[in-house]
Tab-separated table of C-alpha atoms in Angstrom:
chain	number	residue	atom	x	y	z
W	448	MET	CA	22.250	-112.586	140.387
W	449	ILE	CA	19.094	-110.935	141.716
W	450	ILE	CA	17.018	-108.989	139.167
W	451	ASP	CA	14.989	-106.133	140.574
W	452	ILE	CA	11.515	-106.206	138.989
W	453	THR	CA	10.987	-102.477	139.566
W	454	GLU	CA	14.168	-101.671	137.614
W	455	VAL	CA	13.035	-103.861	134.695
W	456	GLN	CA	9.642	-102.154	134.679
W	457	ALA	CA	11.311	-98.727	134.754
W	458	ILE	CA	13.534	-99.683	131.788
W	459	ASN	CA	10.537	-101.011	129.838
W	460	SER	CA	8.480	-97.898	130.512
W	461	PHE	CA	11.416	-95.692	129.480
W	462	SER	CA	11.869	-97.611	126.207
W	463	ARG	CA	8.122	-97.302	125.521
W	464	LEU	CA	8.294	-93.558	126.126
W	465	GLU	CA	11.256	-93.272	123.750
W	466	SER	CA	9.364	-95.239	121.083
W	467	LEU	CA	6.286	-93.046	121.506
W	468	LYS	CA	8.493	-89.959	121.294
W	469	GLU	CA	9.986	-91.167	117.988
W	470	VAL	CA	6.524	-91.919	116.596
W	471	PHE	CA	5.271	-88.495	117.684
W	472	GLU	CA	8.281	-86.765	116.081
W	473	THR	CA	7.679	-88.651	112.822
W	474	ILE	CA	4.001	-87.662	112.798
W	475	TRP	CA	4.922	-84.055	113.604
W	476	MET	CA	7.371	-84.034	110.660
W	477	LEU	CA	4.665	-85.352	108.320
W	478	PHE	CA	2.009	-82.935	109.619
W	479	PRO	CA	3.108	-79.873	107.551
W	480	ILE	CA	3.304	-82.042	104.420
W	481	LEU	CA	-0.217	-83.372	104.986
W	482	ILE	CA	-1.531	-79.850	105.620
W	483	LEU	CA	0.090	-78.655	102.364
W	484	ILE	CA	-1.355	-81.572	100.366
W	485	PHE	CA	-4.805	-80.917	101.850
W	486	GLY	CA	-4.570	-77.223	100.954
W	487	ILE	CA	-3.421	-78.030	97.409
W	488	THR	CA	-6.353	-80.433	96.977
W	489	ILE	CA	-8.847	-77.785	98.080
W	490	GLY	CA	-7.147	-75.257	95.797
W	491	VAL	CA	-7.428	-77.541	92.755
W	492	LEU	CA	-11.129	-78.210	93.457
W	493	VAL	CA	-11.779	-74.463	93.719
W	494	ILE	CA	-9.889	-73.764	90.465
W	495	VAL	CA	-11.898	-76.394	88.572
W	496	TRP	CA	-15.145	-74.895	89.871
W	497	LEU	CA	-13.997	-71.349	89.076
W	498	GLU	CA	-13.000	-72.285	85.537
W	499	ARG	CA	-16.375	-73.876	84.881
W	500	GLU	CA	-18.266	-70.923	86.309
W	501	ILE	CA	-16.179	-68.314	84.465
W	502	SER	CA	-16.402	-70.303	81.228
W	503	ALA	CA	-20.167	-70.561	81.628
W	504	GLY	CA	-20.406	-66.810	82.216
W	505	ILE	CA	-18.326	-66.004	79.130
W	506	GLN	CA	-20.405	-68.363	76.969
W	507	GLN	CA	-23.696	-67.148	78.502
W	508	ARG	CA	-24.811	-70.559	79.732
W	509	VAL	CA	-25.524	-72.244	83.060
W	510	GLY	CA	-22.491	-73.779	84.735
W	511	PRO	CA	-22.406	-76.605	87.306
W	512	GLU	CA	-25.332	-76.282	89.708
W	513	TYR	CA	-26.438	-79.704	90.990
W	514	ALA	CA	-23.454	-81.114	92.937
W	515	GLY	CA	-23.460	-79.114	96.158
W	516	PRO	CA	-24.332	-75.432	96.636
W	517	LEU	CA	-23.617	-73.498	93.416
W	518	GLY	CA	-22.141	-76.705	91.971
W	519	ILE	CA	-18.960	-76.363	94.041
W	520	LEU	CA	-18.714	-80.151	94.552
W	521	GLN	CA	-18.872	-80.927	90.825
W	522	ALA	CA	-15.110	-81.561	90.578
W	523	LEU	CA	-15.318	-83.946	93.554
W	524	ALA	CA	-18.187	-85.795	91.866
W	525	ASP	CA	-16.193	-86.093	88.629
W	526	GLY	CA	-13.168	-87.415	90.513
W	527	THR	CA	-15.298	-90.011	92.318
W	528	LYS	CA	-16.746	-91.116	88.976
W	529	LEU	CA	-13.256	-91.581	87.494
W	530	LEU	CA	-12.213	-93.692	90.507
W	531	PHE	CA	-14.877	-96.281	89.680
W	532	LYS	CA	-14.249	-96.382	85.928
W	533	GLU	CA	-12.408	-99.285	84.322
W	534	ASN	CA	-8.664	-98.777	83.942
W	535	LEU	CA	-7.905	-99.898	80.372
W	536	ILE	CA	-4.384	-100.705	79.140
W	537	PRO	CA	-3.489	-100.934	75.406
W	538	SER	CA	-2.826	-104.552	74.425
W	539	ARG	CA	0.312	-103.752	72.397
W	540	GLY	CA	1.548	-100.817	74.429
W	541	ASP	CA	4.376	-100.669	76.940
W	542	THR	CA	2.553	-101.439	80.193
W	543	HIS	CA	5.239	-100.054	82.500
W	544	LEU	CA	5.701	-96.738	80.698
W	545	PHE	CA	1.944	-96.404	80.240
W	546	SER	CA	1.318	-96.876	83.974
W	547	ILE	CA	4.179	-94.791	85.370
W	548	GLY	CA	3.806	-91.756	83.076
W	549	PRO	CA	0.842	-90.073	84.869
W	550	SER	CA	2.457	-90.591	88.286
W	551	ILE	CA	5.699	-88.901	87.177
W	552	ALA	CA	3.730	-85.922	85.856
W	553	VAL	CA	1.843	-85.452	89.147
W	554	ILE	CA	4.672	-86.173	91.616
W	555	SER	CA	7.164	-83.844	89.904
W	556	ILE	CA	4.702	-80.956	90.153
W	557	LEU	CA	3.745	-81.763	93.765
W	558	ILE	CA	7.388	-81.633	94.913
W	559	SER	CA	7.661	-78.094	93.528
W	560	TYR	CA	5.116	-76.865	96.102
W	561	SER	CA	7.668	-77.421	98.874
W	562	VAL	CA	9.452	-74.131	98.050
W	563	ILE	CA	6.317	-71.946	97.826
W	564	PRO	CA	6.129	-69.477	100.764
W	565	PHE	CA	2.621	-68.606	101.953
W	566	GLY	CA	4.079	-66.416	104.701
W	567	SER	CA	7.384	-65.401	106.253
W	568	ARG	CA	7.505	-68.700	108.159
W	569	LEU	CA	5.010	-70.696	106.101
W	570	VAL	CA	7.255	-72.581	103.696
W	571	LEU	CA	7.999	-76.280	103.722
W	572	ALA	CA	11.613	-75.935	102.510
W	573	ASP	CA	13.292	-72.522	102.440
W	574	LEU	CA	16.172	-73.490	100.151
W	575	SER	CA	18.858	-71.167	98.822
W	576	ILE	CA	18.114	-72.478	95.302
W	577	GLY	CA	14.332	-72.539	95.699
W	578	VAL	CA	13.256	-71.038	92.355
W	579	PHE	CA	15.752	-73.094	90.360
W	580	LEU	CA	14.655	-76.259	92.159
W	581	TRP	CA	11.157	-75.555	90.805
W	582	ILE	CA	12.486	-75.185	87.246
W	583	ALA	CA	14.594	-78.347	87.552
W	584	ILE	CA	11.798	-80.500	88.969
W	585	SER	CA	9.063	-79.145	86.691
W	586	SER	CA	11.160	-80.149	83.669
W	587	ILE	CA	10.623	-83.791	84.682
W	588	ALA	CA	6.854	-83.611	84.028
W	589	PRO	CA	7.159	-83.542	80.185
W	590	ILE	CA	9.235	-86.746	80.415
W	591	GLY	CA	6.196	-88.401	82.010
W	592	LEU	CA	3.995	-87.112	79.182
W	593	LEU	CA	6.442	-88.417	76.570
W	594	MET	CA	6.547	-91.810	78.318
W	595	SER	CA	2.746	-91.897	78.318
W	596	GLY	CA	2.570	-91.089	74.613
W	597	TYR	CA	5.211	-93.673	73.690
W	598	GLY	CA	3.797	-96.374	75.967
W	599	SER	CA	0.292	-96.008	74.500
W	600	ASN	CA	1.354	-97.447	71.104
W	601	ASN	CA	-0.868	-94.902	69.395
W	602	LYS	CA	0.287	-92.427	66.750
W	603	TYR	CA	-1.855	-89.607	68.150
W	604	SER	CA	-0.602	-90.213	71.685
W	605	PHE	CA	3.016	-90.326	70.540
W	606	LEU	CA	2.649	-87.101	68.561
W	607	GLY	CA	1.077	-85.467	71.616
W	608	GLY	CA	4.011	-86.571	73.789
W	609	LEU	CA	6.532	-85.240	71.261
W	610	ARG	CA	4.695	-81.920	71.119
W	611	ALA	CA	4.695	-81.684	74.920
W	612	ALA	CA	8.463	-82.286	75.044
W	613	ALA	CA	9.201	-79.778	72.256
W	614	GLN	CA	6.961	-77.151	73.853
W	615	SER	CA	8.510	-77.612	77.284
W	616	ILE	CA	12.084	-77.305	75.966
W	617	SER	CA	11.188	-74.210	73.925
W	618	TYR	CA	9.668	-72.258	76.814
W	619	GLU	CA	11.697	-73.438	79.813
W	620	ILE	CA	14.760	-71.464	78.695
W	621	PRO	CA	13.021	-68.033	78.581
W	622	LEU	CA	11.317	-68.921	81.878
W	623	ALA	CA	14.657	-69.740	83.529
W	624	LEU	CA	16.234	-66.524	82.210
W	625	CYS	CA	13.394	-64.456	83.703
W	626	VAL	CA	13.850	-66.205	87.053
W	627	LEU	CA	17.602	-65.572	86.880
W	628	ALA	CA	16.957	-61.843	86.391
W	629	ILE	CA	14.746	-61.825	89.502
W	630	SER	CA	17.480	-63.621	91.471
W	631	LEU	CA	19.995	-60.971	90.420
W	632	LEU	CA	17.689	-58.175	91.583
W	633	SER	CA	17.004	-59.874	94.926
W	634	ASN	CA	20.587	-61.131	95.455
W	635	SER	CA	19.113	-64.529	96.310
W	636	SER	CA	17.419	-67.568	94.771
W	637	SER	CA	15.401	-68.290	97.916
W	638	THR	CA	11.684	-67.690	97.437
W	639	VAL	CA	11.396	-66.175	100.930
W	640	ASP	CA	14.265	-63.742	100.277
W	641	ILE	CA	12.746	-62.725	96.929
W	642	VAL	CA	9.435	-61.851	98.600
W	643	GLU	CA	11.131	-59.960	101.436
W	644	ALA	CA	13.172	-57.962	98.893
W	645	GLN	CA	9.849	-56.605	97.545
W	646	SER	CA	8.431	-55.649	100.953
W	647	LYS	CA	10.023	-52.250	101.566
W	648	TYR	CA	7.794	-50.012	99.438
W	649	GLY	CA	4.648	-52.122	99.338
W	650	PHE	CA	2.877	-51.940	95.977
W	651	TRP	CA	5.701	-49.938	94.362
W	652	GLY	CA	8.346	-52.402	95.518
W	653	TRP	CA	7.004	-55.293	93.453
W	654	ASN	CA	9.287	-56.782	90.807
W	655	LEU	CA	6.442	-56.198	88.355
W	656	TRP	CA	7.599	-52.568	88.035
W	657	ARG	CA	11.309	-53.358	87.960
W	658	GLN	CA	10.931	-56.242	85.502
W	659	PRO	CA	7.957	-55.464	83.213
W	660	ILE	CA	9.487	-57.227	80.193
W	661	GLY	CA	10.414	-60.258	82.275
W	662	PHE	CA	6.897	-60.314	83.734
W	663	ILE	CA	5.290	-60.537	80.280
W	664	VAL	CA	7.755	-63.202	79.092
W	665	PHE	CA	7.240	-65.169	82.322
W	666	ILE	CA	3.448	-65.158	81.921
W	667	ILE	CA	3.599	-66.324	78.293
W	668	SER	CA	6.142	-69.036	79.132
W	669	SER	CA	4.072	-70.164	82.135
W	670	LEU	CA	0.964	-70.543	79.979
W	671	ALA	CA	2.985	-72.602	77.498
W	672	GLU	CA	4.413	-74.777	80.283
W	673	CYS	CA	0.893	-75.376	81.609
W	674	GLU	CA	-0.312	-76.246	78.066
W	675	ARG	CA	-3.162	-73.788	78.353
W	676	LEU	CA	-4.825	-72.130	75.395
W	677	PRO	CA	-3.453	-70.786	73.103
W	678	PHE	CA	-0.627	-73.284	73.779
W	679	ASP	CA	-2.582	-76.548	74.178
W	680	LEU	CA	-1.112	-78.233	71.087
W	681	PRO	CA	-0.077	-81.483	72.884
W	682	GLU	CA	-3.773	-82.331	73.371
W	683	ALA	CA	-5.395	-80.514	70.446
W	684	GLU	CA	-8.746	-82.294	70.020
W	685	GLU	CA	-9.194	-81.463	66.330
W	686	GLU	CA	-5.762	-82.850	65.382
W	687	LEU	CA	-4.727	-85.502	67.934
W	688	VAL	CA	-8.032	-86.732	69.460
W	689	ALA	CA	-6.743	-86.078	73.020
W	690	GLY	CA	-2.973	-86.195	72.501
W	691	TYR	CA	-1.009	-88.226	75.040
W	692	GLN	CA	-4.250	-88.850	77.003
W	693	THR	CA	-6.011	-90.666	74.140
W	694	GLU	CA	-5.638	-94.231	75.470
W	695	TYR	CA	-6.148	-93.373	79.142
W	696	SER	CA	-9.237	-93.947	81.255
W	697	GLY	CA	-10.233	-94.090	84.901
W	698	ILE	CA	-7.901	-92.831	87.605
W	699	LYS	CA	-4.894	-92.500	85.263
W	700	PHE	CA	-6.827	-90.107	83.058
W	701	GLY	CA	-7.814	-88.248	86.224
W	702	LEU	CA	-4.135	-87.901	87.194
W	703	PHE	CA	-3.433	-85.987	83.973
W	704	TYR	CA	-6.422	-83.796	84.710
W	705	VAL	CA	-5.111	-83.102	88.223
W	706	ALA	CA	-1.556	-82.492	86.943
W	707	SER	CA	-2.719	-79.758	84.553
W	708	TYR	CA	-4.469	-77.848	87.350
W	709	LEU	CA	-1.600	-78.418	89.795
W	710	ASN	CA	0.744	-76.918	87.207
W	711	LEU	CA	-1.594	-73.974	86.654
W	712	LEU	CA	-1.829	-73.303	90.406
W	713	ILE	CA	1.918	-73.440	91.046
W	714	SER	CA	2.634	-71.186	88.056
W	715	SER	CA	0.181	-68.633	89.449
W	716	LEU	CA	1.775	-68.912	92.892
W	717	PHE	CA	5.214	-68.267	91.412
W	718	VAL	CA	3.904	-65.213	89.560
W	719	THR	CA	2.693	-63.953	92.953
W	720	VAL	CA	5.980	-64.761	94.699
W	721	LEU	CA	8.359	-63.471	92.016
W	722	TYR	CA	6.502	-60.406	90.718
W	723	LEU	CA	3.553	-59.463	92.954
W	724	GLY	CA	5.183	-59.253	96.373
W	725	GLY	CA	4.018	-62.615	97.728
W	726	TRP	CA	2.353	-62.324	101.133
W	727	ASN	CA	3.186	-58.612	101.547
W	728	PHE	CA	0.343	-56.132	101.858
W	729	SER	CA	0.096	-53.694	98.935
W	730	ILE	CA	0.166	-50.532	101.089
W	731	PRO	CA	3.698	-49.453	102.108
W	732	TYR	CA	3.908	-49.845	105.899
W	733	ILE	CA	6.354	-46.904	106.102
W	734	TYR	CA	3.356	-44.643	105.382
W	735	ILE	CA	0.927	-46.183	107.868
W	736	SER	CA	3.304	-47.431	110.549
W	737	GLU	CA	1.909	-45.105	113.204
W	738	PHE	CA	-1.605	-46.481	112.599
W	739	PHE	CA	-1.206	-50.169	111.888
W	740	GLU	CA	2.006	-51.966	110.943
W	741	ILE	CA	0.269	-54.405	108.635
W	742	ASN	CA	3.473	-55.906	107.218
W	743	LYS	CA	4.866	-56.675	110.682
W	744	VAL	CA	1.894	-58.397	112.287
W	745	ASP	CA	2.740	-61.684	114.023
W	746	GLY	CA	0.724	-64.486	115.531
W	747	VAL	CA	-2.359	-66.255	114.205
W	748	PHE	CA	-3.821	-63.108	112.654
W	749	GLY	CA	-0.579	-62.312	110.819
W	750	THR	CA	-0.290	-65.878	109.508
W	751	THR	CA	-3.901	-65.881	108.313
W	752	LEU	CA	-3.404	-62.492	106.664
W	753	ASP	CA	-0.265	-63.724	104.855
W	754	ILE	CA	-2.106	-66.739	103.447
W	755	PHE	CA	-5.134	-64.639	102.477
W	756	ILE	CA	-3.066	-62.011	100.613
W	757	THR	CA	-1.059	-64.689	98.773
W	758	LEU	CA	-4.211	-66.516	97.666
W	759	VAL	CA	-6.014	-63.331	96.592
W	760	LYS	CA	-3.131	-62.364	94.299
W	761	THR	CA	-2.882	-65.931	92.998
W	762	PHE	CA	-6.573	-66.248	92.164
W	763	LEU	CA	-6.624	-62.829	90.487
W	764	PHE	CA	-3.949	-64.103	88.121
W	765	LEU	CA	-5.855	-67.375	87.697
W	766	PHE	CA	-8.912	-65.376	86.615
W	767	ILE	CA	-6.835	-63.760	83.847
W	768	THR	CA	-5.495	-67.176	82.797
W	769	ILE	CA	-8.965	-68.730	82.616
W	770	THR	CA	-10.337	-65.761	80.673
W	771	THR	CA	-7.450	-66.059	78.182
W	772	ARG	CA	-8.610	-69.584	77.352
W	773	TRP	CA	-11.796	-68.227	75.767
W	774	THR	CA	-10.169	-65.164	74.203
W	775	LEU	CA	-7.262	-66.342	72.032
W	776	PRO	CA	-7.242	-69.000	69.275
W	777	ARG	CA	-4.843	-71.946	69.307
W	778	LEU	CA	-1.450	-71.406	67.670
W	779	ARG	CA	0.010	-73.636	64.991
W	780	MET	CA	3.067	-75.712	65.899
W	781	ASP	CA	5.417	-73.570	63.801
W	782	GLN	CA	3.993	-70.388	65.352
W	783	LEU	CA	4.491	-71.805	68.850
W	784	LEU	CA	8.140	-72.724	68.216
W	785	ASN	CA	8.864	-69.427	66.449
W	786	LEU	CA	7.419	-67.484	69.381
W	787	GLY	CA	9.598	-69.390	71.840
W	788	TRP	CA	12.909	-69.450	69.975
W	789	LYS	CA	12.802	-66.310	67.803
W	790	PHE	CA	11.038	-63.864	70.117
W	791	LEU	CA	10.893	-64.847	73.791
W	792	LEU	CA	14.431	-66.256	74.006
W	793	PRO	CA	16.173	-63.119	72.591
W	794	ILE	CA	13.901	-60.823	74.643
W	795	SER	CA	14.596	-62.715	77.880
W	796	LEU	CA	18.341	-62.719	77.128
W	797	GLY	CA	18.266	-58.960	76.525
W	798	ASN	CA	16.297	-58.476	79.743
W	799	LEU	CA	18.898	-60.496	81.666
W	800	LEU	CA	21.754	-58.445	80.183
W	801	LEU	CA	20.004	-55.181	81.105
W	802	THR	CA	19.391	-56.426	84.650
W	803	THR	CA	23.024	-57.531	85.015
W	804	SER	CA	24.283	-54.162	83.725
W	805	PHE	CA	21.999	-52.308	86.124
W	806	GLN	CA	23.201	-54.373	89.074
W	807	LEU	CA	26.860	-53.824	88.150
W	808	LEU	CA	26.386	-50.063	87.797
W	809	SER	CA	24.612	-49.856	91.157
W	810	LEU	CA	27.524	-51.440	93.032
């Protein structure tokens, strides 16, 4: 049997091309994920800098100013410092739970970013159950905090973990009921569909005006889920040293720090998506269509505009959240649970019933 060398070379070159094609397709699939992670990282660094600057302004002191221009690289410097610190593990603690707890808290929040739309075609996963996927996945984070508190073999850490679990359970139900009301109004649970349902009348089409009670309940529940003041009982310094973070150091302590800001950012993004019209411009395009159809712009400019509008709305809400930290005192544990179970839960249930009745009557 005579083997043609040219045929063998052609087969080899074809197989190499197929392998390169598979590698290229894999890289292209990972590219949007890497872009999203890079954007989230920049967003967290900006939020940390903003919080320090706003806090310094409220307290009439000088904020970060040495690391980079206007101190904007201070968060990066702090993260680098934590990377080189010793990673201590309690001698009598549960090593596995202690080590895996911070990772669960961060990963569960990161996955939730996949359903956030930054534009009409700028979403990693446009799922039909997008908003409820966020609620389901975000409920995993408190399990990581509870594991961290239990694995630390420290009474303060364990109490902090228990508080985090109790707080999350208390405020997730009103949060889910508010999201359900929005889904009923939009006839969809997809984040993209919810934003597009608010696009017809611009500023007046936002769910903020159709769901004012749900908006207030959602904000309060989001602050509680993020463990921000006045709901930071799981890590109350005066009572629990640092709560579930007490025994942590180095990069694991940094993961908790990152998780809190990731949670704050995604909550603000969901406020923008569910209530503030997402990427839509505030001016109704039906009034200015003959001049400039701002809500229908395509291409690079339209994509950039979508991202810019989404981020502006998000950071405006973040400013309110950061200011609240220095405005309200911390609640007691009984006050926190009473607010969740005795006030927000009945109000959110009533809001859902009103929304359902309105939708049935409008059929």
